[in-house]
Amino acid sequence: MPLWLDLLRTPMAAPETQALKRLRFTWQGLCFASALIVGFFAPLHRAVGRTAAFGAAALLLATATCTIVYLFRKQRADGAFLETIGRAE
């Protein structure tokens, strides 16, 4: 069987649980909010002053933390799924 066909038939990720899906949506929302706050930082800074910097820093820290948690949980779920189907490395 050609490699591309074998890869096509091989599951590449675990089925997503509700908790993992919720975490992914949270992560995507934080990424979107981070992009907005960086893109509109100047008007926000003019509107609220120095508080904008603290808010932006808190949002970026929350995004980084959520990224680490999501990637760790996703890797763990994928590894456990691959072990159950006998394709772990």
CSV table of N, CA and C in Angstrom, one decimal:
chain,number,residue,atom,x,y,z
A,1,MET,N,0.8,-1.2,0.0
A,1,MET,CA,0.0,0.0,0.0
A,1,MET,C,0.9,1.2,0.0
A,2,PRO,N,0.6,2.2,-0.8
A,2,PRO,CA,1.4,3.4,-0.8
A,2,PRO,C,1.3,4.2,0.5
A,3,LEU,N,2.4,4.9,0.8
A,3,LEU,CA,2.5,5.6,2.1
A,3,LEU,C,1.4,6.6,2.2
A,4,TRP,N,1.0,7.3,1.2
A,4,TRP,CA,0.0,8.4,1.3
A,4,TRP,C,-1.3,7.7,1.6
A,5,LEU,N,-1.6,6.5,1.1
A,5,LEU,CA,-2.9,5.9,1.4
A,5,LEU,C,-2.9,5.3,2.9
A,6,ASP,N,-1.7,4.8,3.3
A,6,ASP,CA,-1.6,4.4,4.7
A,6,ASP,C,-1.8,5.5,5.6
A,7,LEU,N,-1.2,6.7,5.4
A,7,LEU,CA,-1.4,7.9,6.2
A,7,LEU,C,-2.8,8.4,6.2
A,8,LEU,N,-3.5,8.3,5.1
A,8,LEU,CA,-4.8,8.7,4.9
A,8,LEU,C,-5.8,7.9,5.8
A,9,ARG,N,-5.5,6.6,5.9
A,9,ARG,CA,-6.3,5.7,6.7
A,9,ARG,C,-6.0,5.7,8.2
A,10,THR,N,-4.8,6.3,8.6
A,10,THR,CA,-4.4,6.3,9.9
A,10,THR,C,-5.0,7.5,10.7
A,11,PRO,N,-5.6,7.2,11.8
A,11,PRO,CA,-6.1,8.4,12.6
A,11,PRO,C,-4.9,9.2,13.1
A,12,MET,N,-5.0,10.5,12.9
A,12,MET,CA,-3.9,11.4,13.3
A,12,MET,C,-4.1,12.1,14.7
A,13,ALA,N,-5.3,12.0,15.2
A,13,ALA,CA,-5.5,12.7,16.5
A,13,ALA,C,-6.7,11.9,17.2
A,14,ALA,N,-6.7,12.1,18.5
A,14,ALA,CA,-7.7,11.5,19.3
A,14,ALA,C,-9.1,12.2,19.0
A,15,PRO,N,-10.2,11.5,19.2
A,15,PRO,CA,-11.5,12.2,19.1
A,15,PRO,C,-11.5,13.2,20.3
A,16,GLU,N,-12.1,14.3,20.0
A,16,GLU,CA,-12.0,15.4,20.9
A,16,GLU,C,-13.2,15.3,22.0
A,17,THR,N,-12.8,15.3,23.2
A,17,THR,CA,-13.8,15.3,24.3
A,17,THR,C,-14.4,16.7,24.5
A,18,GLN,N,-15.5,16.7,25.2
A,18,GLN,CA,-16.1,18.0,25.5
A,18,GLN,C,-15.2,19.0,26.2
A,19,ALA,N,-14.5,18.4,27.2
A,19,ALA,CA,-13.5,19.3,28.0
A,19,ALA,C,-12.4,19.8,27.1
A,20,LEU,N,-11.9,19.0,26.2
A,20,LEU,CA,-10.8,19.4,25.3
A,20,LEU,C,-11.3,20.4,24.3
A,21,LYS,N,-12.6,20.2,23.8
A,21,LYS,CA,-13.2,21.1,22.9
A,21,LYS,C,-13.4,22.5,23.5
A,22,ARG,N,-13.9,22.5,24.8
A,22,ARG,CA,-14.1,23.8,25.5
A,22,ARG,C,-12.7,24.5,25.7
A,23,LEU,N,-11.7,23.7,26.1
A,23,LEU,CA,-10.4,24.3,26.2
A,23,LEU,C,-9.8,24.9,24.9
A,24,ARG,N,-10.1,24.2,23.8
A,24,ARG,CA,-9.6,24.7,22.5
A,24,ARG,C,-10.4,26.0,22.2
A,25,PHE,N,-11.7,26.1,22.4
A,25,PHE,CA,-12.4,27.3,22.1
A,25,PHE,C,-11.9,28.4,23.0
A,26,THR,N,-11.6,28.1,24.3
A,26,THR,CA,-11.1,29.1,25.2
A,26,THR,C,-9.8,29.7,24.7
A,27,TRP,N,-8.9,28.7,24.3
A,27,TRP,CA,-7.6,29.1,23.7
A,27,TRP,C,-7.7,30.0,22.5
A,28,GLN,N,-8.6,29.6,21.6
A,28,GLN,CA,-8.8,30.4,20.4
A,28,GLN,C,-9.4,31.8,20.7
A,29,GLY,N,-10.3,31.8,21.7
A,29,GLY,CA,-10.8,33.1,22.1
A,29,GLY,C,-9.7,34.0,22.7
A,30,LEU,N,-8.9,33.4,23.5
A,30,LEU,CA,-7.8,34.2,24.1
A,30,LEU,C,-6.8,34.7,23.0
A,31,CYS,N,-6.5,33.8,22.0
A,31,CYS,CA,-5.6,34.2,20.9
A,31,CYS,C,-6.3,35.4,20.1
A,32,PHE,N,-7.5,35.3,19.9
A,32,PHE,CA,-8.2,36.4,19.1
A,32,PHE,C,-8.2,37.7,19.9
A,33,ALA,N,-8.5,37.6,21.2
A,33,ALA,CA,-8.5,38.8,22.1
A,33,ALA,C,-7.1,39.4,22.2
A,34,SER,N,-6.1,38.5,22.2
A,34,SER,CA,-4.7,39.0,22.3
A,34,SER,C,-4.4,39.8,21.0
A,35,ALA,N,-4.8,39.3,19.9
A,35,ALA,CA,-4.6,40.0,18.6
A,35,ALA,C,-5.3,41.3,18.6
A,36,LEU,N,-6.5,41.3,19.1
A,36,LEU,CA,-7.3,42.6,19.1
A,36,LEU,C,-6.6,43.6,20.0
A,37,ILE,N,-6.2,43.2,21.2
A,37,ILE,CA,-5.6,44.1,22.2
A,37,ILE,C,-4.3,44.6,21.7
A,38,VAL,N,-3.5,43.8,20.9
A,38,VAL,CA,-2.2,44.3,20.4
A,38,VAL,C,-2.5,45.2,19.2
A,39,GLY,N,-3.5,44.9,18.4
A,39,GLY,CA,-3.8,45.7,17.2
A,39,GLY,C,-4.4,47.1,17.6
A,40,PHE,N,-5.2,47.1,18.7
A,40,PHE,CA,-5.8,48.3,19.1
A,40,PHE,C,-5.3,48.9,20.4
A,41,PHE,N,-4.0,48.6,20.6
A,41,PHE,CA,-3.4,49.0,21.9
A,41,PHE,C,-3.4,50.6,22.0
A,42,ALA,N,-3.0,51.3,21.0
A,42,ALA,CA,-2.9,52.7,21.1
A,42,ALA,C,-4.2,53.4,21.5
A,43,PRO,N,-5.3,53.1,20.8
A,43,PRO,CA,-6.6,53.7,21.2
A,43,PRO,C,-7.0,53.3,22.6
A,44,LEU,N,-6.7,52.0,22.9
A,44,LEU,CA,-7.1,51.6,24.3
A,44,LEU,C,-6.3,52.3,25.3
A,45,HIS,N,-5.0,52.5,25.0
A,45,HIS,CA,-4.1,53.2,26.0
A,45,HIS,C,-4.6,54.6,26.2
A,46,ARG,N,-5.0,55.2,25.1
A,46,ARG,CA,-5.5,56.6,25.2
A,46,ARG,C,-6.8,56.7,26.0
A,47,ALA,N,-7.6,55.6,25.9
A,47,ALA,CA,-8.9,55.6,26.6
A,47,ALA,C,-8.7,55.3,28.1
A,48,VAL,N,-7.9,54.3,28.4
A,48,VAL,CA,-7.9,53.9,29.8
A,48,VAL,C,-6.5,54.2,30.5
A,49,GLY,N,-5.6,54.7,29.8
A,49,GLY,CA,-4.3,55.0,30.3
A,49,GLY,C,-3.4,53.8,30.6
A,50,ARG,N,-2.7,53.9,31.7
A,50,ARG,CA,-1.7,52.9,32.1
A,50,ARG,C,-2.3,51.5,32.4
A,51,THR,N,-3.6,51.5,32.7
A,51,THR,CA,-4.3,50.2,33.0
A,51,THR,C,-4.3,49.3,31.7
A,52,ALA,N,-4.2,49.9,30.6
A,52,ALA,CA,-4.2,49.1,29.3
A,52,ALA,C,-3.0,48.2,29.3
A,53,ALA,N,-1.9,48.6,29.7
A,53,ALA,CA,-0.7,47.8,29.7
A,53,ALA,C,-0.8,46.6,30.6
A,54,PHE,N,-1.4,46.9,31.8
A,54,PHE,CA,-1.5,45.8,32.7
A,54,PHE,C,-2.6,44.8,32.2
A,55,GLY,N,-3.6,45.3,31.6
A,55,GLY,CA,-4.6,44.4,31.0
A,55,GLY,C,-4.1,43.6,29.9
A,56,ALA,N,-3.3,44.2,29.0
A,56,ALA,CA,-2.7,43.5,27.9
A,56,ALA,C,-1.7,42.4,28.4
A,57,ALA,N,-0.9,42.8,29.4
A,57,ALA,CA,0.0,41.8,30.0
A,57,ALA,C,-0.7,40.6,30.6
A,58,ALA,N,-1.8,40.9,31.3
A,58,ALA,CA,-2.5,39.8,31.9
A,58,ALA,C,-3.2,38.9,30.9
A,59,LEU,N,-3.7,39.5,29.8
A,59,LEU,CA,-4.3,38.7,28.7
A,59,LEU,C,-3.2,37.9,28.0
A,60,LEU,N,-2.1,38.4,27.8
A,60,LEU,CA,-1.0,37.7,27.1
A,60,LEU,C,-0.5,36.5,28.0
A,61,LEU,N,-0.4,36.8,29.3
A,61,LEU,CA,0.0,35.8,30.2
A,61,LEU,C,-1.0,34.6,30.3
A,62,ALA,N,-2.3,35.0,30.3
A,62,ALA,CA,-3.4,34.0,30.3
A,62,ALA,C,-3.4,33.2,29.0
A,63,THR,N,-3.1,33.8,27.9
A,63,THR,CA,-3.0,33.1,26.6
A,63,THR,C,-1.8,32.2,26.6
A,64,ALA,N,-0.7,32.6,27.1
A,64,ALA,CA,0.5,31.7,27.1
A,64,ALA,C,0.2,30.5,28.1
A,65,THR,N,-0.4,30.7,29.2
A,65,THR,CA,-0.7,29.7,30.1
A,65,THR,C,-1.7,28.7,29.5
A,66,CYS,N,-2.7,29.2,28.9
A,66,CYS,CA,-3.7,28.3,28.3
A,66,CYS,C,-3.1,27.5,27.1
A,67,THR,N,-2.2,28.1,26.4
A,67,THR,CA,-1.5,27.4,25.3
A,67,THR,C,-0.7,26.2,25.8
A,68,ILE,N,0.0,26.4,26.9
A,68,ILE,CA,0.8,25.3,27.5
A,68,ILE,C,-0.1,24.2,28.0
A,69,VAL,N,-1.2,24.6,28.7
A,69,VAL,CA,-2.1,23.6,29.2
A,69,VAL,C,-2.8,22.8,28.1
A,70,TYR,N,-3.3,23.6,27.1
A,70,TYR,CA,-3.9,22.9,25.9
A,70,TYR,C,-3.0,22.0,25.2
A,71,LEU,N,-1.8,22.4,24.9
A,71,LEU,CA,-0.9,21.5,24.2
A,71,LEU,C,-0.5,20.3,25.0
A,72,PHE,N,-0.4,20.4,26.3
A,72,PHE,CA,0.0,19.3,27.1
A,72,PHE,C,-1.2,18.3,27.1
A,73,ARG,N,-2.4,18.8,27.4
A,73,ARG,CA,-3.6,17.9,27.4
A,73,ARG,C,-3.9,17.3,26.0
A,74,LYS,N,-3.7,18.0,25.0
A,74,LYS,CA,-3.9,17.5,23.6
A,74,LYS,C,-2.9,16.4,23.3
A,75,GLN,N,-1.6,16.6,23.6
A,75,GLN,CA,-0.6,15.6,23.4
A,75,GLN,C,-0.9,14.3,24.2
A,76,ARG,N,-1.3,14.5,25.5
A,76,ARG,CA,-1.6,13.4,26.3
A,76,ARG,C,-2.8,12.6,25.8
A,77,ALA,N,-3.9,13.3,25.3
A,77,ALA,CA,-5.0,12.6,24.7
A,77,ALA,C,-4.7,11.9,23.5
A,78,ASP,N,-3.9,12.5,22.6
A,78,ASP,CA,-3.5,11.9,21.4
A,78,ASP,C,-2.6,10.6,21.6
A,79,GLY,N,-1.7,10.7,22.6
A,79,GLY,CA,-0.8,9.6,22.9
A,79,GLY,C,-1.6,8.4,23.5
A,80,ALA,N,-2.5,8.7,24.3
A,80,ALA,CA,-3.4,7.7,24.9
A,80,ALA,C,-4.2,7.0,23.8
A,81,PHE,N,-4.8,7.8,22.9
A,81,PHE,CA,-5.6,7.3,21.8
A,81,PHE,C,-4.7,6.4,20.9
A,82,LEU,N,-3.6,6.8,20.5
A,82,LEU,CA,-2.7,6.1,19.7
A,82,LEU,C,-2.3,4.7,20.3
A,83,GLU,N,-2.1,4.8,21.6
A,83,GLU,CA,-1.7,3.5,22.3
A,83,GLU,C,-2.8,2.5,22.3
A,84,THR,N,-4.1,3.0,22.4
A,84,THR,CA,-5.2,2.1,22.4
A,84,THR,C,-5.4,1.5,21.1
A,85,ILE,N,-5.0,2.1,20.0
A,85,ILE,CA,-5.2,1.5,18.7
A,85,ILE,C,-3.9,0.8,18.2
A,86,GLY,N,-2.8,0.8,19.1
A,86,GLY,CA,-1.6,0.1,18.8
A,86,GLY,C,-0.7,0.8,17.8
A,87,ARG,N,-0.7,2.1,17.7
A,87,ARG,CA,0.2,2.8,16.8
A,87,ARG,C,1.1,3.7,17.5
A,88,ALA,N,1.3,3.5,18.8
A,88,ALA,CA,2.2,4.4,19.5
A,88,ALA,C,3.7,4.2,19.1
A,89,GLU,N,4.5,5.2,19.2
A,89,GLU,CA,5.9,5.1,18.8
A,89,GLU,C,6.7,4.7,20.0
